[in-house]
Amino acid sequence: YQTIDVLIIDDIQEFAGVTKTQNNFFHIFNHLHQNGKQLILTSDRAPILLQGIEERLLTRFKWGMVAELEKPTVELRKNILRNKIHRDGLQFPEEVIDYIAENVNESVRDLEGIVIAIMARSTIFNKEIDMDLAQHIVHGVVHNETKAVTIDDILKVVCKHFDLEPAAIHTKSRKREVVQARQIAMYLAKNHTDFSTSKIGKFIGNKDHATVLHACKTVKGQLEVDKSFSAEVQEIESLLRKKE
């Protein structure tokens, strides 16, 4: 790795909690950077929100330019579809392209998957590629797909509810609203994800599993005696369900 000109690593957040890998990467990073080489790292969250990554690495991640990749716009999705269809030697009516672009908006992979699915069904059943076929495929893929709730989803919804910056959850602040938001986030993560208490603690404030267990016990106890608190948590959970 120290002999290359460009190092590109996808999903750098997967280094969380893996100390040996982080140590090795720290030395590789330093060597390449000092020799004027280029590093490109991608993550599903901003450097400030990365948990379980050593501070010395986070500091280096902030040296470079941080750019957020947003979802493609409708026009960009249409152009991606046209290029994919043209490249594969296919022909889709323009109204079908418009319909797919307007209804499939998560990722480029989803767009390509829809094109493949439409083409396959058209070939197997000897059907014309038209709006009926496109609607059938898109409805089956997009509307029936249940998306798993992530810890990031939970943090965003909880922080928005309490009008907090997401980074506040990861600080050592003992302010009542921050502590309560952190505890609710831990409680929801325990109930809505498959992560262990140790992992939840790492991703929410870099706490240990005992802190997560205490948070869950505290929230559960308060839910049983405080109706207004219970209503708040239910409201947050309803927003999470809309994300699914």
mmCIF file of C-alpha atoms in Angstrom, residues 3-133:
data_model
loop_
_atom_site.group_PDB
_atom_site.id
_atom_site.type_symbol
_atom_site.label_atom_id
_atom_site.label_comp_id
_atom_site.label_asym_id
_atom_site.label_seq_id
_atom_site.Cartn_x
_atom_site.Cartn_y
_atom_site.Cartn_z
ATOM 1 C CA THR A 3 4.065 2.110 -3.056
ATOM 2 C CA ILE A 4 0.854 3.299 -4.734
ATOM 3 C CA ASP A 5 -0.034 6.792 -5.992
ATOM 4 C CA VAL A 6 -3.729 6.799 -5.036
ATOM 5 C CA LEU A 7 -5.458 4.901 -2.226
ATOM 6 C CA ILE A 8 -9.259 4.724 -2.373
ATOM 7 C CA ILE A 9 -11.130 3.131 0.540
ATOM 8 C CA ASP A 10 -14.903 2.725 0.631
ATOM 9 C CA ASP A 11 -16.944 2.561 3.867
ATOM 10 C CA ILE A 12 -14.198 3.753 6.203
ATOM 11 C CA GLN A 13 -16.737 3.586 9.067
ATOM 12 C CA GLU A 14 -16.226 -0.196 9.033
ATOM 13 C CA PHE A 15 -12.876 0.425 10.759
ATOM 14 C CA ALA A 16 -14.831 1.283 13.934
ATOM 15 C CA GLY A 17 -13.592 -0.673 16.912
ATOM 16 C CA VAL A 18 -10.956 -2.580 14.904
ATOM 17 C CA THR A 19 -7.826 -1.330 16.671
ATOM 18 C CA LYS A 20 -5.207 -3.344 14.758
ATOM 19 C CA THR A 21 -6.560 -2.259 11.371
ATOM 20 C CA GLN A 22 -6.681 1.372 12.509
ATOM 21 C CA ASN A 23 -3.062 1.202 13.687
ATOM 22 C CA ASN A 24 -1.906 -0.217 10.351
ATOM 23 C CA PHE A 25 -3.917 2.330 8.393
ATOM 24 C CA PHE A 26 -2.540 5.192 10.526
ATOM 25 C CA HIS A 27 1.023 4.388 9.377
ATOM 26 C CA ILE A 28 -0.039 3.864 5.736
ATOM 27 C CA PHE A 29 -1.923 7.181 5.795
ATOM 28 C CA ASN A 30 1.082 9.049 7.197
ATOM 29 C CA HIS A 31 3.495 7.522 4.664
ATOM 30 C CA LEU A 32 1.308 8.315 1.639
ATOM 31 C CA HIS A 33 0.430 11.810 2.859
ATOM 32 C CA GLN A 34 4.055 12.735 3.600
ATOM 33 C CA ASN A 35 5.064 11.560 0.120
ATOM 34 C CA GLY A 36 2.442 13.678 -1.632
ATOM 35 C CA LYS A 37 0.194 10.772 -2.616
ATOM 36 C CA GLN A 38 -3.578 10.996 -2.788
ATOM 37 C CA LEU A 39 -6.100 9.373 -0.438
ATOM 38 C CA ILE A 40 -9.829 9.204 -1.106
ATOM 39 C CA LEU A 41 -12.063 7.892 1.679
ATOM 40 C CA THR A 42 -15.826 7.388 1.684
ATOM 41 C CA SER A 43 -18.126 6.981 4.659
ATOM 42 C CA ASP A 44 -21.849 6.913 5.362
ATOM 43 C CA ARG A 45 -21.437 9.822 7.799
ATOM 44 C CA ALA A 46 -19.314 12.954 8.289
ATOM 45 C CA PRO A 47 -15.936 12.604 10.096
ATOM 46 C CA ILE A 48 -17.305 14.383 13.178
ATOM 47 C CA LEU A 49 -19.996 11.681 13.533
ATOM 48 C CA LEU A 50 -17.675 8.672 13.166
ATOM 49 C CA GLN A 51 -17.649 6.591 16.336
ATOM 50 C CA GLY A 52 -15.109 3.943 17.363
ATOM 51 C CA ILE A 53 -12.348 5.575 15.286
ATOM 52 C CA GLU A 54 -9.172 6.759 17.035
ATOM 53 C CA GLU A 55 -8.914 10.530 17.459
ATOM 54 C CA ARG A 56 -5.550 10.642 15.658
ATOM 55 C CA LEU A 57 -7.221 9.174 12.549
ATOM 56 C CA LEU A 58 -10.250 11.455 12.786
ATOM 57 C CA THR A 59 -7.902 14.446 12.915
ATOM 58 C CA ARG A 60 -6.270 13.301 9.683
ATOM 59 C CA PHE A 61 -9.612 12.667 7.991
ATOM 60 C CA LYS A 62 -10.438 16.343 8.591
ATOM 61 C CA TRP A 63 -7.241 17.513 6.850
ATOM 62 C CA GLY A 64 -8.693 17.000 3.401
ATOM 63 C CA MET A 65 -11.749 18.283 1.611
ATOM 64 C CA VAL A 66 -14.997 16.809 2.955
ATOM 65 C CA ALA A 67 -17.738 16.579 0.340
ATOM 66 C CA GLU A 68 -21.279 15.267 0.810
ATOM 67 C CA LEU A 69 -22.658 13.106 -1.989
ATOM 68 C CA GLU A 70 -26.344 13.870 -2.355
ATOM 69 C CA LYS A 71 -28.976 11.715 -4.043
ATOM 70 C CA PRO A 72 -29.173 12.315 -7.816
ATOM 71 C CA THR A 73 -31.830 14.778 -8.951
ATOM 72 C CA VAL A 74 -34.692 13.711 -11.231
ATOM 73 C CA GLU A 75 -32.917 15.075 -14.321
ATOM 74 C CA LEU A 76 -29.680 13.318 -13.410
ATOM 75 C CA ARG A 77 -31.601 10.072 -12.826
ATOM 76 C CA LYS A 78 -33.158 10.415 -16.289
ATOM 77 C CA ASN A 79 -29.723 10.885 -17.871
ATOM 78 C CA ILE A 80 -28.332 7.889 -15.964
ATOM 79 C CA LEU A 81 -31.229 5.760 -17.204
ATOM 80 C CA ARG A 82 -30.797 6.925 -20.803
ATOM 81 C CA ASN A 83 -27.075 6.133 -20.706
ATOM 82 C CA LYS A 84 -27.689 2.696 -19.180
ATOM 83 C CA ILE A 85 -30.415 1.874 -21.713
ATOM 84 C CA HIS A 86 -28.312 3.110 -24.657
ATOM 85 C CA ARG A 87 -25.211 1.254 -23.436
ATOM 86 C CA ASP A 88 -27.170 -2.010 -23.208
ATOM 87 C CA GLY A 89 -28.660 -1.528 -26.683
ATOM 88 C CA LEU A 90 -32.212 -1.255 -25.339
ATOM 89 C CA GLN A 91 -35.164 0.955 -26.217
ATOM 90 C CA PHE A 92 -37.478 2.378 -23.559
ATOM 91 C CA PRO A 93 -40.319 4.842 -24.245
ATOM 92 C CA GLU A 94 -39.559 8.284 -22.845
ATOM 93 C CA GLU A 95 -42.606 8.149 -20.565
ATOM 94 C CA VAL A 96 -41.234 4.953 -18.984
ATOM 95 C CA ILE A 97 -37.871 6.626 -18.353
ATOM 96 C CA ASP A 98 -39.657 9.615 -16.764
ATOM 97 C CA TYR A 99 -41.771 7.326 -14.567
ATOM 98 C CA ILE A 100 -38.784 5.321 -13.298
ATOM 99 C CA ALA A 101 -36.729 8.474 -12.593
ATOM 100 C CA GLU A 102 -39.560 10.075 -10.639
ATOM 101 C CA ASN A 103 -40.322 6.997 -8.516
ATOM 102 C CA VAL A 104 -36.929 5.354 -7.948
ATOM 103 C CA ASN A 105 -34.809 7.881 -6.081
ATOM 104 C CA GLU A 106 -32.597 6.036 -3.591
ATOM 105 C CA SER A 107 -29.491 5.171 -5.616
ATOM 106 C CA VAL A 108 -28.006 4.546 -9.052
ATOM 107 C CA ARG A 109 -27.918 0.812 -8.236
ATOM 108 C CA ASP A 110 -31.698 0.849 -7.807
ATOM 109 C CA LEU A 111 -32.107 2.498 -11.216
ATOM 110 C CA GLU A 112 -29.916 -0.104 -12.918
ATOM 111 C CA GLY A 113 -31.731 -2.920 -11.109
ATOM 112 C CA ILE A 114 -35.097 -1.659 -12.367
ATOM 113 C CA VAL A 115 -33.830 -1.554 -15.971
ATOM 114 C CA ILE A 116 -32.561 -5.149 -15.689
ATOM 115 C CA ALA A 117 -35.824 -6.324 -14.096
ATOM 116 C CA ILE A 118 -37.967 -4.674 -16.795
ATOM 117 C CA MET A 119 -35.821 -6.109 -19.581
ATOM 118 C CA ALA A 120 -35.899 -9.606 -18.062
ATOM 119 C CA ARG A 121 -39.679 -9.628 -17.639
ATOM 120 C CA SER A 122 -40.157 -8.233 -21.145
ATOM 121 C CA THR A 123 -37.993 -11.005 -22.632
ATOM 122 C CA ILE A 124 -39.370 -13.905 -20.554
ATOM 123 C CA PHE A 125 -43.049 -13.039 -21.083
ATOM 124 C CA ASN A 126 -42.601 -11.517 -24.543
ATOM 125 C CA LYS A 127 -44.178 -8.253 -23.397
ATOM 126 C CA GLU A 128 -43.758 -4.748 -24.755
ATOM 127 C CA ILE A 129 -41.839 -2.332 -22.548
ATOM 128 C CA ASP A 130 -44.598 0.085 -21.620
ATOM 129 C CA MET A 131 -46.007 1.953 -18.624
ATOM 130 C CA ASP A 132 -47.958 -1.052 -17.321
ATOM 131 C CA LEU A 133 -44.826 -3.188 -17.202
#
